Amino acid sequence: MTTQPFKNVYLLPQTNQLTGLYTIIRDKNTTRPDFIFYSDRIIRLLVEEGLNHMPVVDKTVATHTGEDFHGVGFEGKICGVSIVRAGESMEQGLREVCRSVRIGKILIQRDEETALPKLYYEKLPEDIDNRYVFLLDPMLATGGSAIMATDVLIKRGVKPERIYFLNLIGCKEGIENYHRAHPDVKIVTGCIDRGLNEQRYLVPGLGDFGDRYYCI
Ligand code: URA
């Protein structure tokens, strides 16, 4: 069962197993291969949890015993959209669970002059307005990039209630900022941290996710 500490926030069950995975990825002495392996395990759980909240329709199938099974089938198509660069780390986890899933990308960076987030690039599936969207970004800190990325999706016709924003770690401030802008988007997260430090890093956090996944 998923707990909901805030409206439209689905927090993964805080099991010992999950805490163990976070203990590994938060440890500054964890090697890059281990960081990738254990982050990928959490990402997989986030994708599965997102799918738990997708709408379904009744579906009956004939089994090999001659009896019917009354089950369900997913309604509608999904796609992933990663916020470059760190969000790209979550693409493989989505592909492993959803075969042949379409994946788009959005690049947002801080504008050197204004210090505000600026949209540099977007490449999205043509029919995105007809899909459910898993928006991928591992860290929900201030929420600035995710808010802008969600604005882009909505401008392209995606309904907010069809967006699932998946992240490994969030914090109250980021969740509240994000939901002030996009209250109907569902956030699926694995952990809610204490807050942000002066450099806008999550605390206790894990440092720079992109650097640890791709570089160090
Ligand atoms: N992005 C990161 O990689 N880490 C944080 O703590 C916040 C944003």
PDB file of C-alpha atoms and ligand atoms in Angstrom:
ATOM      1  CA  MET A   1       0.000   0.000   0.000  1.00  0.00           C
ATOM      2  CA  THR A   2       1.215   3.495  -0.788  1.00  0.00           C
ATOM      3  CA  THR A   3       1.009   6.282   1.750  1.00  0.00           C
ATOM      4  CA  GLN A   4      -0.036   9.784   0.731  1.00  0.00           C
ATOM      5  CA  PRO A   5       1.648  12.420   2.928  1.00  0.00           C
ATOM      6  CA  PHE A   6       0.395  15.210   0.636  1.00  0.00           C
ATOM      7  CA  LYS A   7      -2.509  15.271  -1.797  1.00  0.00           C
ATOM      8  CA  ASN A   8      -1.501  13.759  -5.139  1.00  0.00           C
ATOM      9  CA  VAL A   9       1.818  12.510  -3.744  1.00  0.00           C
ATOM     10  CA  TYR A  10       2.415   8.760  -3.758  1.00  0.00           C
ATOM     11  CA  LEU A  11       5.282   7.816  -1.447  1.00  0.00           C
ATOM     12  CA  LEU A  12       6.760   4.341  -1.884  1.00  0.00           C
ATOM     13  CA  PRO A  13       6.163   2.081   1.130  1.00  0.00           C
ATOM     14  CA  GLN A  14       9.023   2.838   3.551  1.00  0.00           C
ATOM     15  CA  THR A  15      10.184  -0.765   3.962  1.00  0.00           C
ATOM     16  CA  ASN A  16      13.560  -1.845   5.340  1.00  0.00           C
ATOM     17  CA  GLN A  17      14.495  -2.943   1.847  1.00  0.00           C
ATOM     18  CA  LEU A  18      13.833   0.524   0.418  1.00  0.00           C
ATOM     19  CA  THR A  19      15.682   2.205   3.288  1.00  0.00           C
ATOM     20  CA  GLY A  20      18.600  -0.141   2.601  1.00  0.00           C
ATOM     21  CA  LEU A  21      18.698   0.935  -1.038  1.00  0.00           C
ATOM     22  CA  TYR A  22      18.658   4.618  -0.057  1.00  0.00           C
ATOM     23  CA  THR A  23      21.382   4.008   2.532  1.00  0.00           C
ATOM     24  CA  ILE A  24      23.628   2.746  -0.257  1.00  0.00           C
ATOM     25  CA  ILE A  25      22.993   5.551  -2.733  1.00  0.00           C
ATOM     26  CA  ARG A  26      23.239   8.289  -0.083  1.00  0.00           C
ATOM     27  CA  ASP A  27      26.610   6.991   1.172  1.00  0.00           C
ATOM     28  CA  LYS A  28      29.340   9.274  -0.208  1.00  0.00           C
ATOM     29  CA  ASN A  29      31.714   6.284  -0.312  1.00  0.00           C
ATOM     30  CA  THR A  30      29.480   4.251  -2.634  1.00  0.00           C
ATOM     31  CA  THR A  31      31.215   3.534  -5.931  1.00  0.00           C
ATOM     32  CA  ARG A  32      29.694   4.695  -9.211  1.00  0.00           C
ATOM     33  CA  PRO A  33      28.768   1.159 -10.388  1.00  0.00           C
ATOM     34  CA  ASP A  34      26.961   0.523  -7.094  1.00  0.00           C
ATOM     35  CA  PHE A  35      25.303   3.945  -7.210  1.00  0.00           C
ATOM     36  CA  ILE A  36      23.960   3.132 -10.667  1.00  0.00           C
ATOM     37  CA  PHE A  37      22.861  -0.402  -9.748  1.00  0.00           C
ATOM     38  CA  TYR A  38      20.952   0.587  -6.594  1.00  0.00           C
ATOM     39  CA  SER A  39      19.492   3.791  -8.076  1.00  0.00           C
ATOM     40  CA  ASP A  40      18.214   1.684 -10.959  1.00  0.00           C
ATOM     41  CA  ARG A  41      16.489  -0.617  -8.493  1.00  0.00           C
ATOM     42  CA  ILE A  42      14.682   2.342  -6.901  1.00  0.00           C
ATOM     43  CA  ILE A  43      13.800   3.759 -10.324  1.00  0.00           C
ATOM     44  CA  ARG A  44      12.213   0.446 -11.230  1.00  0.00           C
ATOM     45  CA  LEU A  45      10.081   0.594  -8.064  1.00  0.00           C
ATOM     46  CA  LEU A  46       8.998   4.155  -8.919  1.00  0.00           C
ATOM     47  CA  VAL A  47       7.923   3.140 -12.413  1.00  0.00           C
ATOM     48  CA  GLU A  48       5.968   0.170 -11.044  1.00  0.00           C
ATOM     49  CA  GLU A  49       4.318   2.454  -8.478  1.00  0.00           C
ATOM     50  CA  GLY A  50       3.383   4.955 -11.185  1.00  0.00           C
ATOM     51  CA  LEU A  51       1.761   2.150 -13.170  1.00  0.00           C
ATOM     52  CA  ASN A  52      -0.229   1.152 -10.074  1.00  0.00           C
ATOM     53  CA  HIS A  53      -2.098   4.447 -10.387  1.00  0.00           C
ATOM     54  CA  MET A  54      -2.855   4.283 -14.100  1.00  0.00           C
ATOM     55  CA  PRO A  55      -6.504   3.811 -15.041  1.00  0.00           C
ATOM     56  CA  VAL A  56      -7.623   0.359 -16.210  1.00  0.00           C
ATOM     57  CA  VAL A  57     -10.678  -1.093 -17.881  1.00  0.00           C
ATOM     58  CA  ASP A  58     -12.287  -4.470 -17.264  1.00  0.00           C
ATOM     59  CA  LYS A  59     -10.895  -7.189 -19.481  1.00  0.00           C
ATOM     60  CA  THR A  60     -11.793 -10.872 -19.644  1.00  0.00           C
ATOM     61  CA  VAL A  61      -9.476 -13.466 -21.148  1.00  0.00           C
ATOM     62  CA  ALA A  62      -9.891 -17.173 -21.875  1.00  0.00           C
ATOM     63  CA  THR A  63      -7.365 -19.333 -19.977  1.00  0.00           C
ATOM     64  CA  HIS A  64      -5.912 -22.747 -20.957  1.00  0.00           C
ATOM     65  CA  THR A  65      -8.221 -24.460 -18.454  1.00  0.00           C
ATOM     66  CA  GLY A  66     -11.266 -23.425 -20.459  1.00  0.00           C
ATOM     67  CA  GLU A  67     -12.298 -20.942 -17.767  1.00  0.00           C
ATOM     68  CA  ASP A  68     -12.367 -17.177 -18.167  1.00  0.00           C
ATOM     69  CA  PHE A  69     -10.303 -14.822 -16.063  1.00  0.00           C
ATOM     70  CA  HIS A  70     -11.943 -11.493 -15.305  1.00  0.00           C
ATOM     71  CA  GLY A  71      -9.074  -9.024 -15.060  1.00  0.00           C
ATOM     72  CA  VAL A  72      -8.146  -5.581 -16.280  1.00  0.00           C
ATOM     73  CA  GLY A  73      -6.156  -3.992 -19.086  1.00  0.00           C
ATOM     74  CA  PHE A  74      -4.405  -0.643 -19.112  1.00  0.00           C
ATOM     75  CA  GLU A  75      -6.373   2.159 -20.676  1.00  0.00           C
ATOM     76  CA  GLY A  76      -4.417   4.498 -22.927  1.00  0.00           C
ATOM     77  CA  LYS A  77      -0.837   4.748 -24.053  1.00  0.00           C
ATOM     78  CA  ILE A  78       2.024   6.120 -22.028  1.00  0.00           C
ATOM     79  CA  CYS A  79       5.287   7.834 -22.835  1.00  0.00           C
ATOM     80  CA  GLY A  80       8.258   9.026 -20.804  1.00  0.00           C
ATOM     81  CA  VAL A  81       9.747  12.526 -20.829  1.00  0.00           C
ATOM     82  CA  SER A  82      13.114  12.991 -19.174  1.00  0.00           C
ATOM     83  CA  ILE A  83      14.469  16.296 -17.949  1.00  0.00           C
ATOM     84  CA  VAL A  84      18.029  16.253 -19.317  1.00  0.00           C
ATOM     85  CA  ARG A  85      20.595  15.273 -17.985  1.00  0.00           C
ATOM     86  CA  ALA A  86      19.779  13.543 -14.688  1.00  0.00           C
ATOM     87  CA  GLY A  87      16.303  12.442 -15.823  1.00  0.00           C
ATOM     88  CA  GLU A  88      17.835  10.402 -18.633  1.00  0.00           C
ATOM     89  CA  SER A  89      19.114   7.992 -15.969  1.00  0.00           C
ATOM     90  CA  MET A  90      15.490   6.930 -15.439  1.00  0.00           C
ATOM     91  CA  GLU A  91      14.737   6.096 -19.068  1.00  0.00           C
ATOM     92  CA  GLN A  92      16.122   2.551 -18.945  1.00  0.00           C
ATOM     93  CA  GLY A  93      14.005   1.666 -15.902  1.00  0.00           C
ATOM     94  CA  LEU A  94      10.921   2.788 -17.795  1.00  0.00           C
ATOM     95  CA  ARG A  95      11.944   0.835 -20.908  1.00  0.00           C
ATOM     96  CA  GLU A  96      12.442  -2.341 -18.873  1.00  0.00           C
ATOM     97  CA  VAL A  97       8.881  -2.195 -17.623  1.00  0.00           C
ATOM     98  CA  CYS A  98       7.058  -0.707 -20.626  1.00  0.00           C
ATOM     99  CA  ARG A  99       8.203  -2.345 -23.844  1.00  0.00           C
ATOM    100  CA  SER A 100       8.790  -0.020 -26.837  1.00  0.00           C
ATOM    101  CA  VAL A 101       7.756   3.020 -24.815  1.00  0.00           C
ATOM    102  CA  ARG A 102       8.247   6.366 -26.586  1.00  0.00           C
ATOM    103  CA  ILE A 103      10.553   8.764 -24.743  1.00  0.00           C
ATOM    104  CA  GLY A 104      10.870  12.522 -25.191  1.00  0.00           C
ATOM    105  CA  LYS A 105      13.371  14.956 -23.719  1.00  0.00           C
ATOM    106  CA  ILE A 106      13.316  18.459 -22.294  1.00  0.00           C
ATOM    107  CA  LEU A 107      16.462  20.473 -21.527  1.00  0.00           C
ATOM    108  CA  ILE A 108      16.129  23.284 -19.012  1.00  0.00           C
ATOM    109  CA  GLN A 109      19.097  25.160 -17.627  1.00  0.00           C
ATOM    110  CA  ARG A 110      19.666  28.171 -15.488  1.00  0.00           C
ATOM    111  CA  ASP A 111      19.995  31.326 -17.603  1.00  0.00           C
ATOM    112  CA  GLU A 112      23.379  32.886 -16.784  1.00  0.00           C
ATOM    113  CA  GLU A 113      21.975  36.442 -16.930  1.00  0.00           C
ATOM    114  CA  THR A 114      18.686  36.080 -15.072  1.00  0.00           C
ATOM    115  CA  ALA A 115      19.561  33.008 -12.917  1.00  0.00           C
ATOM    116  CA  LEU A 116      16.074  31.710 -13.800  1.00  0.00           C
ATOM    117  CA  PRO A 117      15.392  28.323 -15.419  1.00  0.00           C
ATOM    118  CA  LYS A 118      15.262  28.593 -19.228  1.00  0.00           C
ATOM    119  CA  LEU A 119      13.960  26.093 -21.785  1.00  0.00           C
ATOM    120  CA  TYR A 120      16.729  25.177 -24.255  1.00  0.00           C
ATOM    121  CA  TYR A 121      15.354  22.118 -26.064  1.00  0.00           C
ATOM    122  CA  GLU A 122      12.280  19.929 -26.305  1.00  0.00           C
ATOM    123  CA  LYS A 123      11.675  16.800 -28.363  1.00  0.00           C
ATOM    124  CA  LEU A 124       8.390  15.122 -27.614  1.00  0.00           C
ATOM    125  CA  PRO A 125       6.301  12.399 -29.282  1.00  0.00           C
ATOM    126  CA  GLU A 126       3.923  13.929 -31.870  1.00  0.00           C
ATOM    127  CA  ASP A 127       0.854  12.376 -30.243  1.00  0.00           C
ATOM    128  CA  ILE A 128       1.835  13.262 -26.674  1.00  0.00           C
ATOM    129  CA  ASP A 129      -1.518  14.990 -26.118  1.00  0.00           C
ATOM    130  CA  ASN A 130      -3.105  11.524 -26.379  1.00  0.00           C
ATOM    131  CA  ARG A 131      -0.808   9.858 -23.876  1.00  0.00           C
ATOM    132  CA  TYR A 132      -0.202   9.492 -20.183  1.00  0.00           C
ATOM    133  CA  VAL A 133       3.211  10.984 -19.419  1.00  0.00           C
ATOM    134  CA  PHE A 134       5.811   9.791 -16.922  1.00  0.00           C
ATOM    135  CA  LEU A 135       7.948  12.894 -16.307  1.00  0.00           C
ATOM    136  CA  LEU A 136      11.398  11.792 -15.128  1.00  0.00           C
ATOM    137  CA  ASP A 137      13.758  13.759 -12.871  1.00  0.00           C
ATOM    138  CA  PRO A 138      15.481  12.097  -9.914  1.00  0.00           C
ATOM    139  CA  MET A 139      15.639  15.043  -7.500  1.00  0.00           C
ATOM    140  CA  LEU A 140      12.733  17.350  -6.652  1.00  0.00           C
ATOM    141  CA  ALA A 141      14.561  20.246  -4.964  1.00  0.00           C
ATOM    142  CA  THR A 142      13.021  23.687  -5.624  1.00  0.00           C
ATOM    143  CA  GLY A 143      10.787  22.275  -8.344  1.00  0.00           C
ATOM    144  CA  GLY A 144      11.719  25.066 -10.817  1.00  0.00           C
ATOM    145  CA  SER A 145      12.773  22.812 -13.722  1.00  0.00           C
ATOM    146  CA  ALA A 146       9.920  20.372 -13.188  1.00  0.00           C
ATOM    147  CA  ILE A 147       7.376  23.213 -13.168  1.00  0.00           C
ATOM    148  CA  MET A 148       8.746  24.541 -16.451  1.00  0.00           C
ATOM    149  CA  ALA A 149       8.885  21.054 -17.999  1.00  0.00           C
ATOM    150  CA  THR A 150       5.269  20.483 -16.978  1.00  0.00           C
ATOM    151  CA  ASP A 151       4.293  23.847 -18.513  1.00  0.00           C
ATOM    152  CA  VAL A 152       5.816  22.587 -21.785  1.00  0.00           C
ATOM    153  CA  LEU A 153       3.787  19.352 -21.619  1.00  0.00           C
ATOM    154  CA  ILE A 154       0.560  21.205 -20.911  1.00  0.00           C
ATOM    155  CA  LYS A 155       1.214  23.631 -23.803  1.00  0.00           C
ATOM    156  CA  ARG A 156       1.531  20.547 -26.012  1.00  0.00           C
ATOM    157  CA  GLY A 157      -1.951  19.466 -24.936  1.00  0.00           C
ATOM    158  CA  VAL A 158      -1.195  16.919 -22.191  1.00  0.00           C
ATOM    159  CA  LYS A 159      -3.855  16.985 -19.465  1.00  0.00           C
ATOM    160  CA  PRO A 160      -2.278  17.624 -16.026  1.00  0.00           C
ATOM    161  CA  GLU A 161      -4.134  14.676 -14.480  1.00  0.00           C
ATOM    162  CA  ARG A 162      -2.423  12.422 -17.032  1.00  0.00           C
ATOM    163  CA  ILE A 163       1.071  13.420 -15.867  1.00  0.00           C
ATOM    164  CA  TYR A 164       2.998  11.376 -13.272  1.00  0.00           C
ATOM    165  CA  PHE A 165       6.168  13.064 -12.026  1.00  0.00           C
ATOM    166  CA  LEU A 166       8.629  10.407 -10.832  1.00  0.00           C
ATOM    167  CA  ASN A 167      11.548  11.270  -8.569  1.00  0.00           C
ATOM    168  CA  LEU A 168      13.791   9.447  -6.099  1.00  0.00           C
ATOM    169  CA  ILE A 169      13.931  12.195  -3.483  1.00  0.00           C
ATOM    170  CA  GLY A 170      11.728  15.213  -2.862  1.00  0.00           C
ATOM    171  CA  CYS A 171      11.212  17.693  -0.023  1.00  0.00           C
ATOM    172  CA  LYS A 172       8.244  19.608   1.365  1.00  0.00           C
ATOM    173  CA  GLU A 173       9.322  22.905  -0.226  1.00  0.00           C
ATOM    174  CA  GLY A 174       9.746  21.338  -3.682  1.00  0.00           C
ATOM    175  CA  ILE A 175       6.470  19.449  -3.490  1.00  0.00           C
ATOM    176  CA  GLU A 176       4.581  22.558  -2.372  1.00  0.00           C
ATOM    177  CA  ASN A 177       6.161  24.773  -5.057  1.00  0.00           C
ATOM    178  CA  TYR A 178       5.428  22.201  -7.723  1.00  0.00           C
ATOM    179  CA  HIS A 179       1.851  21.591  -6.629  1.00  0.00           C
ATOM    180  CA  ARG A 180       1.146  25.312  -6.346  1.00  0.00           C
ATOM    181  CA  ALA A 181       1.792  25.436 -10.109  1.00  0.00           C
ATOM    182  CA  HIS A 182       0.428  21.992 -11.016  1.00  0.00           C
ATOM    183  CA  PRO A 183      -1.923  20.669  -8.322  1.00  0.00           C
ATOM    184  CA  ASP A 184      -3.400  17.908 -10.491  1.00  0.00           C
ATOM    185  CA  VAL A 185      -0.122  16.241 -11.442  1.00  0.00           C
ATOM    186  CA  LYS A 186       0.621  13.112  -9.425  1.00  0.00           C
ATOM    187  CA  ILE A 187       4.069  12.974  -7.813  1.00  0.00           C
ATOM    188  CA  VAL A 188       5.527   9.509  -7.258  1.00  0.00           C
ATOM    189  CA  THR A 189       8.516   9.635  -4.929  1.00  0.00           C
ATOM    190  CA  GLY A 190      10.622   7.276  -2.844  1.00  0.00           C
ATOM    191  CA  CYS A 191      11.656   9.601  -0.038  1.00  0.00           C
ATOM    192  CA  ILE A 192      10.833  13.051   1.341  1.00  0.00           C
ATOM    193  CA  ASP A 193      13.927  14.749   2.738  1.00  0.00           C
ATOM    194  CA  ARG A 194      14.193  17.390   5.440  1.00  0.00           C
ATOM    195  CA  GLY A 195      14.739  20.331   3.075  1.00  0.00           C
ATOM    196  CA  LEU A 196      17.313  22.249   1.053  1.00  0.00           C
ATOM    197  CA  ASN A 197      20.682  23.706   2.019  1.00  0.00           C
ATOM    198  CA  GLU A 198      22.025  27.101   0.903  1.00  0.00           C
ATOM    199  CA  GLN A 199      23.219  25.632  -2.392  1.00  0.00           C
ATOM    200  CA  ARG A 200      19.696  24.281  -3.030  1.00  0.00           C
ATOM    201  CA  TYR A 201      20.795  20.669  -2.540  1.00  0.00           C
ATOM    202  CA  LEU A 202      18.448  18.293  -0.781  1.00  0.00           C
ATOM    203  CA  VAL A 203      19.496  17.399   2.769  1.00  0.00           C
ATOM    204  CA  PRO A 204      20.500  14.859   3.808  1.00  0.00           C
ATOM    205  CA  GLY A 205      20.207  14.102   0.078  1.00  0.00           C
ATOM    206  CA  LEU A 206      22.939  12.381  -1.881  1.00  0.00           C
ATOM    207  CA  GLY A 207      24.767  15.205  -3.639  1.00  0.00           C
ATOM    208  CA  ASP A 208      24.511  15.818  -7.370  1.00  0.00           C
ATOM    209  CA  PHE A 209      22.609  12.877  -8.816  1.00  0.00           C
ATOM    210  CA  GLY A 210      23.736  13.463 -12.413  1.00  0.00           C
ATOM    211  CA  ASP A 211      27.402  13.691 -11.426  1.00  0.00           C
ATOM    212  CA  ARG A 212      27.213  10.532  -9.356  1.00  0.00           C
ATOM    213  CA  TYR A 213      25.310   8.570 -12.022  1.00  0.00           C
ATOM    214  CA  TYR A 214      27.298   9.745 -15.045  1.00  0.00           C
ATOM    215  CA  CYS A 215      30.682  11.079 -13.919  1.00  0.00           C
ATOM    216  CA  ILE A 216      32.217  10.249 -10.562  1.00  0.00           C
TER     217      ILE A 216
HETATM  218  N1  URA B   1      19.832  18.055  -7.934  1.00  0.00           N
HETATM  219  C1  URA B   1      20.703  17.137  -7.446  1.00  0.00           C
HETATM  220  O1  URA B   1      21.354  16.434  -8.196  1.00  0.00           O
HETATM  221  N2  URA B   1      20.824  17.044  -6.108  1.00  0.00           N
HETATM  222  C2  URA B   1      20.120  17.796  -5.244  1.00  0.00           C
HETATM  223  O2  URA B   1      20.272  17.627  -4.035  1.00  0.00           O
HETATM  224  C3  URA B   1      19.224  18.740  -5.774  1.00  0.00           C
HETATM  225  C4  URA B   1      19.099  18.856  -7.128  1.00  0.00           C
END
